[in-house]
Amino acid sequence: MVNSSGPQRGSDRTGGASASTRKCTQHCGAMSAPAEDARRVFAETFGGDEPHIAVFAPGRVNLIGEHTDYNGGFVLPMALPLITVTVGSPRDDGKICIVTTAQGADEPHKVEFETPSVDRPLTPGTPKWANYVKGVIQHYRAGPIPGFNAVIATSVPLGGGLSSSASLEVASYTFMQQLCQDDGDLVQKALACQKAEHTFAGVPCGIMDQFISVMGREGHALLIDCRSLEVKPLPLKDPKLSVLITNSNVRHELTGSEYPTRRKQCEEAAKALGKLTLRDASMEDLEAKKENLSEVCYRRARHVISEIERTTKAAEALENGNYQLFGKLMVESHNSLRDDYEVSCPELDELVSIAVEIPGVYGSRMTGGGFGGCTVTLLETSVAERTKQHIQVTNACDQINYPEIGQICCLQWNQPTVCCVRCLTNVH
């Protein structure tokens, strides 16, 4: 299986997975289950043949730096061992047939269409999940692309705020690279996947999700400058430190009006401040020209400007092993997202409140675009199990009619690779 992630800079010839990736794929259920599912469905759908190509790309969790990427700011995500797998084989009749096994994907789960040409480009349509793949095919940076059969499987929860869409796009692009090699430029690969989401899925996202799925490094978070696209890897290998991801099971959708509205409000605020982007603005600039902004645009700008500052401080804290400060900044980030950016929801607020009650939890916040999805919690490894149990019990006793909590995933670094993930599935 070919891993989409590669060196930080240079070309991506996708020759094959590293030894650590192969080992992880063989021994970690979170990595191998989607591959086995995809291969099984491929054989069932396409006459028992084994696929010639198998690739994967990771989802991500953003530790801090939310809604800053499309404002030219900083983000601090890490790639996850939750992955999207694409398996398939070329065909010689100019047709493309794709099947998804993803739980929650809209119907139909099988699509067939002709390969694109100058006179016959692909266009978005239904089902929605296929638009992400079509967009990547249309914007792929080499060609012509032959016909192919493919099956997609994923362990990244759809609508969970863990970048299932970027994982699908990057896996699709990596699959295209095996059919028709491009120049291997990693940055351009991420940008092509972002363009696919803009034009075919209708989401004006920043570059973070595609960038971390392409560039993610094992055992590291990446501080990404979303203006210059420079990357600084930050080691996450302290065995005493864990990251807990809790799925609220409130599925978020970014293709509605709220996400584009937030981006437009940020652009309006930057213009009122006389700045190209909010990355260029300070809190002093914002306060000085507060009267030029609507109350809503003022609060949106206040979140972005303060979040960019929090992210750079958090990166420094992580480098210095100051987890207390990092956790404090996470909670401040959540409060800002809840109050100023207004993208949280009661379920996420409750999960954050429950988590921070436990001694040994440094901090917690919503992660992803918002309106549902997951929380991310930084905590001592020694209290990880207790925290998971506390979340389960408290949620079960809550009188509010919340959906059942989904997967709780704890990433720990007392094992050789970040891909050693322990998950509690179907938590009630």
mmCIF file of N, CA and C in Angstrom, residues 92-164:
data_model
loop_
_atom_site.group_PDB
_atom_site.id
_atom_site.type_symbol
_atom_site.label_atom_id
_atom_site.label_comp_id
_atom_site.label_asym_id
_atom_site.label_seq_id
_atom_site.Cartn_x
_atom_site.Cartn_y
_atom_site.Cartn_z
ATOM 1 N N ASP A 92 -9.429 -0.251 -19.871
ATOM 2 C CA ASP A 92 -9.018 0.315 -21.161
ATOM 3 C C ASP A 92 -10.169 0.824 -22.016
ATOM 4 N N ASP A 93 -11.347 1.031 -21.407
ATOM 5 C CA ASP A 93 -12.489 1.491 -22.200
ATOM 6 C C ASP A 93 -12.858 2.947 -21.946
ATOM 7 N N GLY A 94 -12.002 3.687 -21.200
ATOM 8 C CA GLY A 94 -12.260 5.090 -20.965
ATOM 9 C C GLY A 94 -13.352 5.380 -19.953
ATOM 10 N N LYS A 95 -13.741 4.398 -19.177
ATOM 11 C CA LYS A 95 -14.777 4.596 -18.163
ATOM 12 C C LYS A 95 -14.181 4.484 -16.762
ATOM 13 N N ILE A 96 -14.791 5.186 -15.827
ATOM 14 C CA ILE A 96 -14.381 5.166 -14.430
ATOM 15 C C ILE A 96 -15.561 4.683 -13.597
ATOM 16 N N CYS A 97 -15.324 3.678 -12.770
ATOM 17 C CA CYS A 97 -16.355 3.154 -11.875
ATOM 18 C C CYS A 97 -15.796 3.167 -10.452
ATOM 19 N N ILE A 98 -16.509 3.832 -9.542
ATOM 20 C CA ILE A 98 -16.030 3.995 -8.169
ATOM 21 C C ILE A 98 -17.134 3.580 -7.202
ATOM 22 N N VAL A 99 -16.733 2.849 -6.169
ATOM 23 C CA VAL A 99 -17.647 2.401 -5.120
ATOM 24 C C VAL A 99 -17.114 2.908 -3.784
ATOM 25 N N THR A 100 -17.999 3.401 -2.924
ATOM 26 C CA THR A 100 -17.594 3.763 -1.568
ATOM 27 C C THR A 100 -18.280 2.855 -0.561
ATOM 28 N N THR A 101 -17.559 2.522 0.494
ATOM 29 C CA THR A 101 -18.133 1.753 1.596
ATOM 30 C C THR A 101 -18.330 2.635 2.826
ATOM 31 N N ALA A 102 -18.096 3.928 2.687
ATOM 32 C CA ALA A 102 -18.102 4.833 3.838
ATOM 33 C C ALA A 102 -19.482 4.911 4.478
ATOM 34 N N GLN A 103 -19.517 4.684 5.790
ATOM 35 C CA GLN A 103 -20.764 4.796 6.525
ATOM 36 C C GLN A 103 -21.192 6.251 6.574
ATOM 37 N N GLY A 104 -22.439 6.511 6.185
ATOM 38 C CA GLY A 104 -22.950 7.873 6.186
ATOM 39 C C GLY A 104 -22.849 8.577 4.855
ATOM 40 N N ALA A 105 -22.186 7.971 3.866
ATOM 41 C CA ALA A 105 -22.118 8.585 2.532
ATOM 42 C C ALA A 105 -23.488 8.535 1.882
ATOM 43 N N ASP A 106 -23.805 9.569 1.111
ATOM 44 C CA ASP A 106 -25.118 9.608 0.471
ATOM 45 C C ASP A 106 -25.184 8.614 -0.679
ATOM 46 N N GLU A 107 -26.392 8.204 -1.018
ATOM 47 C CA GLU A 107 -26.634 7.256 -2.102
ATOM 48 C C GLU A 107 -26.630 7.966 -3.455
ATOM 49 N N PRO A 108 -26.301 7.216 -4.536
ATOM 50 C CA PRO A 108 -25.859 5.823 -4.542
ATOM 51 C C PRO A 108 -24.392 5.690 -4.142
ATOM 52 N N HIS A 109 -23.997 4.510 -3.717
ATOM 53 C CA HIS A 109 -22.627 4.256 -3.301
ATOM 54 C C HIS A 109 -21.743 3.769 -4.450
ATOM 55 N N LYS A 110 -22.315 3.738 -5.654
ATOM 56 C CA LYS A 110 -21.545 3.367 -6.840
ATOM 57 C C LYS A 110 -21.846 4.357 -7.955
ATOM 58 N N VAL A 111 -20.791 4.863 -8.589
ATOM 59 C CA VAL A 111 -20.965 5.795 -9.695
ATOM 60 C C VAL A 111 -20.105 5.335 -10.872
ATOM 61 N N GLU A 112 -20.539 5.703 -12.063
ATOM 62 C CA GLU A 112 -19.766 5.398 -13.268
ATOM 63 C C GLU A 112 -19.868 6.569 -14.226
ATOM 64 N N PHE A 113 -18.739 6.963 -14.791
ATOM 65 C CA PHE A 113 -18.717 8.085 -15.725
ATOM 66 C C PHE A 113 -17.493 7.938 -16.627
ATOM 67 N N GLU A 114 -17.469 8.727 -17.702
ATOM 68 C CA GLU A 114 -16.354 8.659 -18.643
ATOM 69 C C GLU A 114 -15.198 9.528 -18.163
ATOM 70 N N THR A 115 -13.993 9.169 -18.567
ATOM 71 C CA THR A 115 -12.830 9.977 -18.216
ATOM 72 C C THR A 115 -12.976 11.373 -18.825
ATOM 73 N N PRO A 116 -12.450 12.396 -18.139
ATOM 74 C CA PRO A 116 -12.623 13.767 -18.653
ATOM 75 C C PRO A 116 -11.735 14.035 -19.859
ATOM 76 N N SER A 117 -12.152 15.018 -20.633
ATOM 77 C CA SER A 117 -11.352 15.507 -21.754
ATOM 78 C C SER A 117 -11.540 17.005 -21.843
ATOM 79 N N VAL A 118 -10.799 17.647 -22.729
ATOM 80 C CA VAL A 118 -10.927 19.094 -22.898
ATOM 81 C C VAL A 118 -12.351 19.462 -23.294
ATOM 82 N N ASP A 119 -12.942 18.668 -24.157
ATOM 83 C CA ASP A 119 -14.298 18.946 -24.632
ATOM 84 C C ASP A 119 -15.371 18.437 -23.689
ATOM 85 N N ARG A 120 -14.983 17.564 -22.762
ATOM 86 C CA ARG A 120 -15.974 16.939 -21.881
ATOM 87 C C ARG A 120 -15.433 16.878 -20.457
ATOM 88 N N PRO A 121 -15.332 18.033 -19.792
ATOM 89 C CA PRO A 121 -14.828 18.047 -18.414
ATOM 90 C C PRO A 121 -15.851 17.461 -17.449
ATOM 91 N N LEU A 122 -15.364 17.016 -16.316
ATOM 92 C CA LEU A 122 -16.263 16.540 -15.280
ATOM 93 C C LEU A 122 -16.940 17.717 -14.602
ATOM 94 N N THR A 123 -18.137 17.494 -14.097
ATOM 95 C CA THR A 123 -18.887 18.517 -13.368
ATOM 96 C C THR A 123 -19.447 17.892 -12.096
ATOM 97 N N PRO A 124 -19.640 18.713 -11.059
ATOM 98 C CA PRO A 124 -20.206 18.163 -9.820
ATOM 99 C C PRO A 124 -21.667 17.795 -9.987
ATOM 100 N N GLY A 125 -22.133 16.909 -9.144
ATOM 101 C CA GLY A 125 -23.522 16.466 -9.191
ATOM 102 C C GLY A 125 -23.835 15.649 -7.955
ATOM 103 N N THR A 126 -24.603 14.601 -8.135
ATOM 104 C CA THR A 126 -24.901 13.684 -7.042
ATOM 105 C C THR A 126 -24.390 12.294 -7.412
ATOM 106 N N PRO A 127 -24.003 11.517 -6.403
ATOM 107 C CA PRO A 127 -23.986 11.784 -4.965
ATOM 108 C C PRO A 127 -22.868 12.751 -4.586
ATOM 109 N N LYS A 128 -23.005 13.358 -3.401
ATOM 110 C CA LYS A 128 -22.037 14.369 -2.972
ATOM 111 C C LYS A 128 -20.642 13.795 -2.770
ATOM 112 N N TRP A 129 -20.557 12.567 -2.226
ATOM 113 C CA TRP A 129 -19.231 12.005 -1.926
ATOM 114 C C TRP A 129 -18.382 11.896 -3.181
ATOM 115 N N ALA A 130 -19.036 11.620 -4.326
ATOM 116 C CA ALA A 130 -18.292 11.439 -5.573
ATOM 117 C C ALA A 130 -17.707 12.747 -6.089
ATOM 118 N N ASN A 131 -18.266 13.883 -5.652
ATOM 119 C CA ASN A 131 -17.751 15.171 -6.122
ATOM 120 C C ASN A 131 -16.304 15.401 -5.695
ATOM 121 N N TYR A 132 -15.947 14.916 -4.512
ATOM 122 C CA TYR A 132 -14.565 15.089 -4.046
ATOM 123 C C TYR A 132 -13.596 14.339 -4.961
ATOM 124 N N VAL A 133 -13.986 13.143 -5.373
ATOM 125 C CA VAL A 133 -13.131 12.350 -6.266
ATOM 126 C C VAL A 133 -13.120 12.949 -7.664
ATOM 127 N N LYS A 134 -14.285 13.337 -8.158
ATOM 128 C CA LYS A 134 -14.362 13.949 -9.485
ATOM 129 C C LYS A 134 -13.514 15.221 -9.548
ATOM 130 N N GLY A 135 -13.570 16.019 -8.495
ATOM 131 C CA GLY A 135 -12.793 17.250 -8.472
ATOM 132 C C GLY A 135 -11.305 16.986 -8.558
ATOM 133 N N VAL A 136 -10.840 15.953 -7.855
ATOM 134 C CA VAL A 136 -9.427 15.600 -7.913
ATOM 135 C C VAL A 136 -9.051 15.125 -9.315
ATOM 136 N N ILE A 137 -9.894 14.308 -9.915
ATOM 137 C CA ILE A 137 -9.628 13.826 -11.272
ATOM 138 C C ILE A 137 -9.548 15.002 -12.244
ATOM 139 N N GLN A 138 -10.497 15.925 -12.120
ATOM 140 C CA GLN A 138 -10.551 17.056 -13.042
ATOM 141 C C GLN A 138 -9.340 17.967 -12.889
ATOM 142 N N HIS A 139 -8.866 18.115 -11.664
ATOM 143 C CA HIS A 139 -7.756 19.044 -11.415
ATOM 144 C C HIS A 139 -6.408 18.328 -11.270
ATOM 145 N N TYR A 140 -6.371 17.054 -11.600
ATOM 146 C CA TYR A 140 -5.106 16.330 -11.507
ATOM 147 C C TYR A 140 -4.088 16.951 -12.465
ATOM 148 N N ARG A 141 -2.843 16.991 -12.040
ATOM 149 C CA ARG A 141 -1.820 17.789 -12.712
ATOM 150 C C ARG A 141 -1.018 17.016 -13.761
ATOM 151 N N ALA A 142 -1.580 15.950 -14.264
ATOM 152 C CA ALA A 142 -0.956 15.195 -15.359
ATOM 153 C C ALA A 142 -2.081 14.500 -16.112
ATOM 154 N N GLY A 143 -1.734 13.802 -17.159
ATOM 155 C CA GLY A 143 -2.762 13.117 -17.928
ATOM 156 C C GLY A 143 -2.219 12.652 -19.262
ATOM 157 N N PRO A 144 -3.072 12.043 -20.072
ATOM 158 C CA PRO A 144 -4.481 11.768 -19.778
ATOM 159 C C PRO A 144 -4.638 10.611 -18.780
ATOM 160 N N ILE A 145 -5.680 10.690 -17.972
ATOM 161 C CA ILE A 145 -5.960 9.653 -16.993
ATOM 162 C C ILE A 145 -6.741 8.531 -17.659
ATOM 163 N N PRO A 146 -6.304 7.289 -17.495
ATOM 164 C CA PRO A 146 -7.047 6.177 -18.072
ATOM 165 C C PRO A 146 -8.302 5.870 -17.262
ATOM 166 N N GLY A 147 -9.159 5.058 -17.813
ATOM 167 C CA GLY A 147 -10.282 4.567 -17.040
ATOM 168 C C GLY A 147 -9.805 3.660 -15.921
ATOM 169 N N PHE A 148 -10.654 3.481 -14.912
ATOM 170 C CA PHE A 148 -10.279 2.595 -13.811
ATOM 171 C C PHE A 148 -11.507 2.184 -13.007
ATOM 172 N N ASN A 149 -11.355 1.085 -12.284
ATOM 173 C CA ASN A 149 -12.299 0.673 -11.260
ATOM 174 C C ASN A 149 -11.650 0.924 -9.903
ATOM 175 N N ALA A 150 -12.428 1.379 -8.929
ATOM 176 C CA ALA A 150 -11.859 1.672 -7.619
ATOM 177 C C ALA A 150 -12.906 1.498 -6.531
ATOM 178 N N VAL A 151 -12.422 1.155 -5.340
ATOM 179 C CA VAL A 151 -13.258 1.085 -4.142
ATOM 180 C C VAL A 151 -12.604 1.945 -3.063
ATOM 181 N N ILE A 152 -13.428 2.713 -2.372
ATOM 182 C CA ILE A 152 -12.971 3.606 -1.299
ATOM 183 C C ILE A 152 -13.519 3.101 0.026
ATOM 184 N N ALA A 153 -12.657 3.006 1.028
ATOM 185 C CA ALA A 153 -13.077 2.674 2.387
ATOM 186 C C ALA A 153 -12.358 3.605 3.343
ATOM 187 N N THR A 154 -12.976 3.869 4.491
ATOM 188 C CA THR A 154 -12.363 4.834 5.400
ATOM 189 C C THR A 154 -12.656 4.508 6.850
ATOM 190 N N SER A 155 -11.729 4.872 7.711
ATOM 191 C CA SER A 155 -11.963 4.821 9.160
ATOM 192 C C SER A 155 -12.097 6.224 9.736
ATOM 193 N N VAL A 156 -12.036 7.254 8.871
ATOM 194 C CA VAL A 156 -12.236 8.635 9.316
ATOM 195 C C VAL A 156 -13.739 8.895 9.357
ATOM 196 N N PRO A 157 -14.311 9.229 10.516
ATOM 197 C CA PRO A 157 -15.760 9.436 10.580
ATOM 198 C C PRO A 157 -16.202 10.625 9.739
ATOM 199 N N LEU A 158 -17.198 10.412 8.894
ATOM 200 C CA LEU A 158 -17.709 11.493 8.062
ATOM 201 C C LEU A 158 -18.414 12.528 8.931
ATOM 202 N N GLY A 159 -18.120 13.801 8.693
ATOM 203 C CA GLY A 159 -18.743 14.862 9.462
ATOM 204 C C GLY A 159 -18.232 14.965 10.883
ATOM 205 N N GLY A 160 -17.076 14.356 11.169
ATOM 206 C CA GLY A 160 -16.540 14.362 12.524
ATOM 207 C C GLY A 160 -15.524 15.453 12.782
ATOM 208 N N GLY A 161 -15.231 16.292 11.787
ATOM 209 C CA GLY A 161 -14.246 17.345 11.978
ATOM 210 C C GLY A 161 -12.821 16.850 11.957
ATOM 211 N N LEU A 162 -12.601 15.643 11.396
ATOM 212 C CA LEU A 162 -11.261 15.062 11.316
ATOM 213 C C LEU A 162 -10.770 14.965 9.876
ATOM 214 N N SER A 163 -11.368 15.768 9.012
ATOM 215 C CA SER A 163 -10.936 15.904 7.609
ATOM 216 C C SER A 163 -11.112 14.637 6.783
ATOM 217 N N SER A 164 -12.291 14.063 6.874
ATOM 218 C CA SER A 164 -12.585 12.929 5.996
ATOM 219 C C SER A 164 -12.543 13.350 4.535
#
